[in-house]
mmCIF file of C-alpha atoms in Angstrom:
data_model
loop_
_atom_site.group_PDB
_atom_site.id
_atom_site.type_symbol
_atom_site.label_atom_id
_atom_site.label_comp_id
_atom_site.label_asym_id
_atom_site.label_seq_id
_atom_site.Cartn_x
_atom_site.Cartn_y
_atom_site.Cartn_z
ATOM 1 C CA MET A 1 -6.963 -13.579 -13.604
ATOM 2 C CA ILE A 2 -5.237 -14.078 -10.236
ATOM 3 C CA ALA A 3 -4.645 -17.651 -9.158
ATOM 4 C CA GLY A 4 -3.468 -19.166 -5.906
ATOM 5 C CA ALA A 5 -4.850 -16.487 -3.613
ATOM 6 C CA GLU A 6 -5.865 -19.078 -1.074
ATOM 7 C CA HIS A 7 -2.235 -19.005 0.065
ATOM 8 C CA CYS A 8 -2.313 -15.373 1.154
ATOM 9 C CA GLY A 9 -2.159 -16.036 4.874
ATOM 10 C CA PRO A 10 -3.962 -14.387 7.803
ATOM 11 C CA GLY A 11 -6.448 -11.582 7.571
ATOM 12 C CA GLY A 12 -5.773 -7.989 8.496
ATOM 13 C CA CYS A 13 -5.450 -6.474 11.946
ATOM 14 C CA LYS A 14 -7.103 -3.436 13.456
ATOM 15 C CA LEU A 15 -5.067 -0.234 13.257
ATOM 16 C CA ARG A 16 -5.613 2.651 15.670
ATOM 17 C CA ILE A 17 -3.994 6.044 15.091
ATOM 18 C CA ALA A 18 -4.625 8.369 18.029
ATOM 19 C CA GLY A 19 -3.530 12.008 18.230
ATOM 20 C CA VAL A 20 -0.532 11.493 15.956
ATOM 21 C CA SER A 21 1.551 14.570 15.164
ATOM 22 C CA LYS A 22 4.933 14.777 13.477
ATOM 23 C CA VAL A 23 7.321 17.728 13.710
ATOM 24 C CA PHE A 24 10.576 17.966 11.756
ATOM 25 C CA ASP A 25 13.507 20.320 12.267
ATOM 26 C CA GLY A 26 13.732 22.405 9.094
ATOM 27 C CA ARG A 27 16.325 24.951 8.015
ATOM 28 C CA ARG A 28 13.949 27.738 9.029
ATOM 29 C CA GLY A 29 12.728 26.130 12.219
ATOM 30 C CA LYS A 30 10.115 23.542 13.113
ATOM 31 C CA VAL A 31 7.972 22.043 10.358
ATOM 32 C CA VAL A 32 4.675 20.472 11.429
ATOM 33 C CA ALA A 33 4.031 17.652 8.930
ATOM 34 C CA LEU A 34 1.096 16.028 10.754
ATOM 35 C CA GLU A 35 -1.169 17.354 13.476
ATOM 36 C CA GLY A 36 -3.710 15.448 15.544
ATOM 37 C CA ILE A 37 -4.354 12.532 13.189
ATOM 38 C CA ASN A 38 -7.084 10.217 14.500
ATOM 39 C CA LEU A 39 -8.051 7.170 12.443
ATOM 40 C CA ASN A 40 -9.427 3.736 13.201
ATOM 41 C CA ILE A 41 -8.918 1.206 10.408
ATOM 42 C CA ARG A 42 -10.805 -2.081 10.544
ATOM 43 C CA GLY A 43 -9.122 -5.389 9.987
ATOM 44 C CA GLY A 44 -9.219 -6.157 6.264
ATOM 45 C CA GLU A 45 -10.143 -2.597 5.259
ATOM 46 C CA PHE A 46 -8.560 -0.951 2.202
ATOM 47 C CA VAL A 47 -7.929 2.716 3.083
ATOM 48 C CA CYS A 48 -6.497 5.260 0.637
ATOM 49 C CA LEU A 49 -4.754 8.393 1.886
ATOM 50 C CA VAL A 50 -5.008 11.312 -0.547
ATOM 51 C CA GLY A 51 -4.071 14.965 -0.511
ATOM 52 C CA ALA A 52 -1.804 17.599 -1.980
ATOM 53 C CA SER A 53 1.980 17.428 -1.711
ATOM 54 C CA GLY A 54 3.104 18.292 1.783
ATOM 55 C CA CYS A 55 0.071 16.875 3.589
ATOM 56 C CA GLY A 56 2.144 14.183 5.317
ATOM 57 C CA LYS A 57 0.751 11.072 3.597
ATOM 58 C CA THR A 58 4.123 9.346 3.351
ATOM 59 C CA SER A 59 5.122 10.452 6.853
ATOM 60 C CA LEU A 60 1.973 8.844 8.223
ATOM 61 C CA LEU A 61 2.646 5.658 6.258
ATOM 62 C CA ASN A 62 6.207 5.540 7.612
ATOM 63 C CA ILE A 63 4.943 6.006 11.163
ATOM 64 C CA ILE A 64 2.530 3.085 10.724
ATOM 65 C CA ALA A 65 5.429 1.035 9.334
ATOM 66 C CA GLY A 66 7.595 1.903 12.343
ATOM 67 C CA LEU A 67 10.210 3.570 10.120
ATOM 68 C CA GLU A 68 9.536 6.947 11.761
ATOM 69 C CA PHE A 69 8.164 7.839 15.172
ATOM 70 C CA PRO A 70 5.441 10.362 15.963
ATOM 71 C CA SER A 71 6.325 13.495 17.894
ATOM 72 C CA SER A 72 3.148 12.864 19.881
ATOM 73 C CA GLY A 73 0.309 10.369 19.814
ATOM 74 C CA VAL A 74 0.326 6.632 19.325
ATOM 75 C CA VAL A 75 -0.185 3.970 16.654
ATOM 76 C CA GLU A 76 -1.514 0.599 17.813
ATOM 77 C CA LEU A 77 -2.010 -2.713 16.034
ATOM 78 C CA ASP A 78 -4.574 -4.892 17.773
ATOM 79 C CA GLY A 79 -4.015 -2.887 20.948
ATOM 80 C CA GLU A 80 -0.202 -3.131 20.909
ATOM 81 C CA PRO A 81 1.840 0.051 20.314
ATOM 82 C CA VAL A 82 4.033 0.228 17.222
ATOM 83 C CA THR A 83 7.642 0.672 18.416
ATOM 84 C CA GLY A 84 9.478 -0.149 15.185
ATOM 85 C CA PRO A 85 9.304 -2.227 11.996
ATOM 86 C CA GLY A 86 7.773 -5.687 12.156
ATOM 87 C CA ARG A 87 6.985 -8.618 9.882
ATOM 88 C CA ASP A 88 3.271 -7.963 10.408
ATOM 89 C CA ARG A 89 3.698 -4.828 8.236
ATOM 90 C CA THR A 90 5.269 -4.622 4.784
ATOM 91 C CA VAL A 91 5.904 -1.496 2.704
ATOM 92 C CA MET A 92 5.696 -1.349 -1.092
ATOM 93 C CA PHE A 93 7.217 1.804 -2.604
ATOM 94 C CA GLN A 94 6.757 3.735 -5.853
ATOM 95 C CA GLU A 95 10.062 2.319 -7.101
ATOM 96 C CA SER A 96 10.179 -1.458 -7.075
ATOM 97 C CA ALA A 97 13.492 -1.442 -5.122
ATOM 98 C CA LEU A 98 14.367 -4.897 -6.427
ATOM 99 C CA PHE A 99 17.866 -6.319 -6.114
ATOM 100 C CA PRO A 100 19.346 -6.430 -9.642
ATOM 101 C CA TRP A 101 21.862 -9.157 -8.748
ATOM 102 C CA LEU A 102 19.032 -11.551 -7.819
ATOM 103 C CA ASP A 103 16.557 -13.107 -10.233
ATOM 104 C CA VAL A 104 12.797 -12.860 -9.729
ATOM 105 C CA MET A 105 12.674 -15.856 -7.393
ATOM 106 C CA GLY A 106 15.620 -14.570 -5.372
ATOM 107 C CA ASN A 107 13.914 -11.232 -4.850
ATOM 108 C CA VAL A 108 10.683 -12.814 -3.645
ATOM 109 C CA MET A 109 12.589 -15.159 -1.343
ATOM 110 C CA PHE A 110 14.671 -12.362 0.160
ATOM 111 C CA GLY A 111 12.246 -11.492 2.956
ATOM 112 C CA LEU A 112 11.463 -15.157 3.564
ATOM 113 C CA ASN A 113 15.127 -15.775 4.363
ATOM 114 C CA LEU A 114 14.621 -13.623 7.465
ATOM 115 C CA VAL A 115 11.626 -15.620 8.731
ATOM 116 C CA PRO A 116 12.726 -18.142 11.383
ATOM 117 C CA GLY A 117 11.651 -21.767 11.274
ATOM 118 C CA LEU A 118 11.308 -22.126 7.496
ATOM 119 C CA THR A 119 13.215 -24.701 5.494
ATOM 120 C CA ARG A 120 14.536 -23.832 2.042
ATOM 121 C CA GLY A 121 11.727 -25.971 0.638
ATOM 122 C CA ASP A 122 9.166 -23.946 2.611
ATOM 123 C CA ARG A 123 10.582 -20.686 1.299
ATOM 124 C CA LEU A 124 10.625 -21.917 -2.292
ATOM 125 C CA ALA A 125 7.024 -23.114 -2.080
ATOM 126 C CA MET A 126 5.829 -19.824 -0.578
ATOM 127 C CA ALA A 127 7.715 -17.775 -3.176
ATOM 128 C CA GLU A 128 6.268 -19.860 -6.026
ATOM 129 C CA LYS A 129 2.728 -19.452 -4.684
ATOM 130 C CA ASN A 130 3.099 -15.676 -4.473
ATOM 131 C CA LEU A 131 4.576 -15.433 -7.962
ATOM 132 C CA GLU A 132 1.568 -17.402 -9.176
ATOM 133 C CA LEU A 133 -0.654 -14.983 -7.262
ATOM 134 C CA VAL A 134 0.675 -12.003 -9.260
ATOM 135 C CA GLY A 135 0.811 -13.904 -12.554
ATOM 136 C CA LEU A 136 4.593 -14.286 -12.829
ATOM 137 C CA LYS A 137 5.150 -17.960 -12.097
ATOM 138 C CA GLU A 138 6.697 -18.483 -15.537
ATOM 139 C CA CYS A 139 9.188 -15.663 -14.939
ATOM 140 C CA ALA A 140 10.690 -17.045 -11.728
ATOM 141 C CA HIS A 141 14.226 -17.189 -13.095
ATOM 142 C CA ALA A 142 14.162 -14.053 -15.235
ATOM 143 C CA HIS A 143 16.681 -11.296 -14.565
ATOM 144 C CA ILE A 144 15.285 -8.028 -13.233
ATOM 145 C CA HIS A 145 16.600 -6.004 -16.197
ATOM 146 C CA GLU A 146 14.518 -8.189 -18.511
ATOM 147 C CA LEU A 147 11.239 -7.080 -16.924
ATOM 148 C CA SER A 148 8.911 -4.226 -17.825
ATOM 149 C CA GLY A 149 7.992 -1.626 -15.213
ATOM 150 C CA GLY A 150 4.681 -3.327 -14.535
ATOM 151 C CA MET A 151 6.329 -6.729 -14.127
ATOM 152 C CA LYS A 152 8.851 -5.259 -11.679
ATOM 153 C CA GLN A 153 6.016 -3.924 -9.549
ATOM 154 C CA ARG A 154 4.364 -7.346 -9.650
ATOM 155 C CA VAL A 155 7.596 -8.866 -8.342
ATOM 156 C CA ALA A 156 7.702 -6.193 -5.625
ATOM 157 C CA LEU A 157 4.093 -7.041 -4.723
ATOM 158 C CA ALA A 158 4.880 -10.777 -4.594
ATOM 159 C CA ARG A 159 7.863 -10.029 -2.339
ATOM 160 C CA ALA A 160 5.676 -7.877 -0.079
ATOM 161 C CA LEU A 161 3.026 -10.605 0.172
ATOM 162 C CA ALA A 162 5.450 -13.499 0.608
ATOM 163 C CA THR A 163 5.842 -13.128 4.372
ATOM 164 C CA SER A 164 2.034 -12.993 4.835
ATOM 165 C CA PRO A 165 1.908 -9.513 6.388
ATOM 166 C CA ARG A 166 -1.253 -8.508 8.175
ATOM 167 C CA ILE A 167 -0.930 -4.931 6.908
ATOM 168 C CA LEU A 168 0.312 -3.951 3.455
ATOM 169 C CA LEU A 169 1.467 -0.326 3.210
ATOM 170 C CA MET A 170 1.657 0.989 -0.358
ATOM 171 C CA ASP A 171 3.279 4.334 -1.197
ATOM 172 C CA GLU A 172 2.157 5.359 -4.716
ATOM 173 C CA PRO A 173 3.203 1.978 -6.137
ATOM 174 C CA PHE A 174 1.663 2.527 -9.591
ATOM 175 C CA ALA A 175 2.513 6.211 -10.157
ATOM 176 C CA ALA A 176 5.382 5.584 -12.588
ATOM 177 C CA LEU A 177 3.530 3.062 -14.766
ATOM 178 C CA ASP A 178 1.687 3.603 -18.028
ATOM 179 C CA ALA A 179 -2.119 3.784 -17.995
ATOM 180 C CA MET A 180 -2.783 0.301 -19.423
ATOM 181 C CA THR A 181 -0.416 -1.359 -16.948
ATOM 182 C CA ARG A 182 -1.965 0.544 -14.055
ATOM 183 C CA GLU A 183 -5.478 -0.514 -15.047
ATOM 184 C CA GLN A 184 -4.484 -4.187 -15.057
ATOM 185 C CA LEU A 185 -2.815 -3.813 -11.668
ATOM 186 C CA TYR A 186 -5.935 -2.120 -10.299
ATOM 187 C CA GLN A 187 -7.900 -5.249 -11.168
ATOM 188 C CA ASP A 188 -5.235 -7.524 -9.719
ATOM 189 C CA ILE A 189 -4.842 -5.699 -6.407
ATOM 190 C CA GLN A 190 -8.620 -5.631 -5.926
ATOM 191 C CA GLU A 191 -8.811 -9.370 -6.438
ATOM 192 C CA ILE A 192 -5.836 -10.039 -4.164
ATOM 193 C CA HIS A 193 -7.375 -7.884 -1.441
ATOM 194 C CA LEU A 194 -10.780 -9.542 -1.712
ATOM 195 C CA ARG A 195 -9.253 -13.021 -1.449
ATOM 196 C CA CYS A 196 -6.533 -12.328 1.119
ATOM 197 C CA GLY A 197 -8.434 -10.060 3.479
ATOM 198 C CA MET A 198 -5.349 -8.168 4.696
ATOM 199 C CA THR A 199 -5.495 -4.547 5.790
ATOM 200 C CA ILE A 200 -4.124 -2.181 3.122
ATOM 201 C CA VAL A 201 -3.161 1.465 3.572
ATOM 202 C CA PHE A 202 -2.495 3.045 0.174
ATOM 203 C CA VAL A 203 -1.013 6.494 -0.505
ATOM 204 C CA THR A 204 -1.851 8.178 -3.806
ATOM 205 C CA HIS A 205 -2.262 11.575 -5.490
ATOM 206 C CA ASN A 206 -4.707 10.036 -7.969
ATOM 207 C CA MET A 207 -8.299 10.490 -6.788
ATOM 208 C CA ARG A 208 -9.737 8.039 -9.319
ATOM 209 C CA GLU A 209 -7.196 5.436 -8.259
ATOM 210 C CA ALA A 210 -8.213 5.929 -4.627
ATOM 211 C CA VAL A 211 -11.931 5.560 -5.379
ATOM 212 C CA CYS A 212 -11.290 2.561 -7.626
ATOM 213 C CA LEU A 213 -9.379 0.668 -4.931
ATOM 214 C CA GLY A 214 -10.412 1.883 -1.502
ATOM 215 C CA ASP A 215 -13.182 0.962 0.896
ATOM 216 C CA ARG A 216 -12.529 4.395 2.378
ATOM 217 C CA VAL A 217 -10.712 7.479 1.108
ATOM 218 C CA VAL A 218 -9.164 9.791 3.711
ATOM 219 C CA LEU A 219 -8.426 13.337 2.546
ATOM 220 C CA LEU A 220 -5.579 15.147 4.320
ATOM 221 C CA THR A 221 -4.992 18.900 4.222
ATOM 222 C CA PRO A 222 -1.435 20.216 3.870
ATOM 223 C CA HIS A 223 0.750 22.343 6.180
ATOM 224 C CA PRO A 224 0.100 20.688 8.570
ATOM 225 C CA GLY A 225 -1.513 17.415 7.571
ATOM 226 C CA ARG A 226 -4.894 16.957 9.207
ATOM 227 C CA VAL A 227 -7.833 14.702 8.394
ATOM 228 C CA CYS A 228 -10.169 16.927 6.386
ATOM 229 C CA GLU A 229 -12.811 14.441 5.241
ATOM 230 C CA GLU A 230 -13.484 10.708 4.908
ATOM 231 C CA TYR A 231 -15.429 9.091 2.069
ATOM 232 C CA PHE A 232 -16.825 5.574 2.350
ATOM 233 C CA VAL A 233 -16.887 3.922 -1.079
ATOM 234 C CA ASP A 234 -19.629 1.319 -1.406
ATOM 235 C CA PHE A 235 -19.371 0.529 -5.119
ATOM 236 C CA PRO A 236 -19.136 -3.239 -5.695
ATOM 237 C CA HIS A 237 -15.868 -4.894 -6.707
ATOM 238 C CA PRO A 238 -14.297 -5.312 -9.145
ATOM 239 C CA ARG A 239 -14.407 -1.612 -10.006
ATOM 240 C CA ASP A 240 -13.522 -0.094 -13.360
ATOM 241 C CA ILE A 241 -11.480 3.101 -13.073
ATOM 242 C CA ASN A 242 -13.288 4.464 -16.136
ATOM 243 C CA SER A 243 -16.711 4.169 -14.477
ATOM 244 C CA SER A 244 -18.819 7.335 -14.424
ATOM 245 C CA ASP A 245 -19.741 6.708 -10.769
ATOM 246 C CA LEU A 246 -16.058 6.609 -9.812
ATOM 247 C CA ALA A 247 -15.408 9.739 -11.847
ATOM 248 C CA ALA A 248 -18.200 11.614 -10.048
ATOM 249 C CA LEU A 249 -16.917 10.739 -6.574
ATOM 250 C CA SER A 250 -13.282 11.440 -7.471
ATOM 251 C CA SER A 251 -14.338 14.849 -8.844
ATOM 252 C CA ARG A 252 -16.118 15.607 -5.573
ATOM 253 C CA ILE A 253 -12.984 14.720 -3.569
ATOM 254 C CA THR A 254 -10.876 16.906 -5.867
ATOM 255 C CA ARG A 255 -13.269 19.832 -5.327
ATOM 256 C CA ASP A 256 -13.102 19.295 -1.565
ATOM 257 C CA LEU A 257 -9.308 19.258 -1.725
ATOM 258 C CA LYS A 258 -9.248 22.531 -3.672
ATOM 259 C CA GLY A 259 -11.617 24.073 -1.149
ATOM 260 C CA ALA A 260 -9.500 22.891 1.776
ATOM 261 C CA THR A 261 -6.299 24.347 0.311
ATOM 262 C CA ALA A 262 -7.775 27.634 -0.952
#
């Protein structure tokens, strides 16, 4: 059970993606990764991006984060164009990317050290609250090498949440974990999202995972990546990934993906 979620911070912000295309220079010429992506994401919405390898899911996530720039089109947050990284957006990757020379508390405090106007006491209190949020308050001074894969991802999630981002961008964060650990994290991230109200954009290859977590699932086609279909998921939370209703919808999305890539 997640505790302390009342400390999550502000709700999500509206995200507008208009006409976004991305072209890379490849060894054999231009590679069109994304073409004409148009999406409007409501504040507080949980949107999952799915599709086959090469459909540009991660490129789109990086563009939203401000880590890459579109070749054409625009990304706006609450009407303001994205021109680079910002504290209103935080990225959580498949690998936890924790600093092994810092303990759990040091990792969660890392981003807070870059936030102006906070005392050390403020940063400690915020880090403790976010460790409590992900169920790791008792592990604050553990070394990173002492943690399981699931615990490392919890630390990474606490670090991502610590600066109270308005948009959390998640790039296959549970892909490397065992099934039991993933199922527990599915429950936790649903509860955190329901309590915090931030906007989440989540990249995954796992259709069931997408249906379990998302308010909306956006299917991208590969070569180049285009929006093929959108699925609004109205099952109540918390959702069980083993539910037959989830399985039926995820199977439909998989069939649509196969049809789009045939």
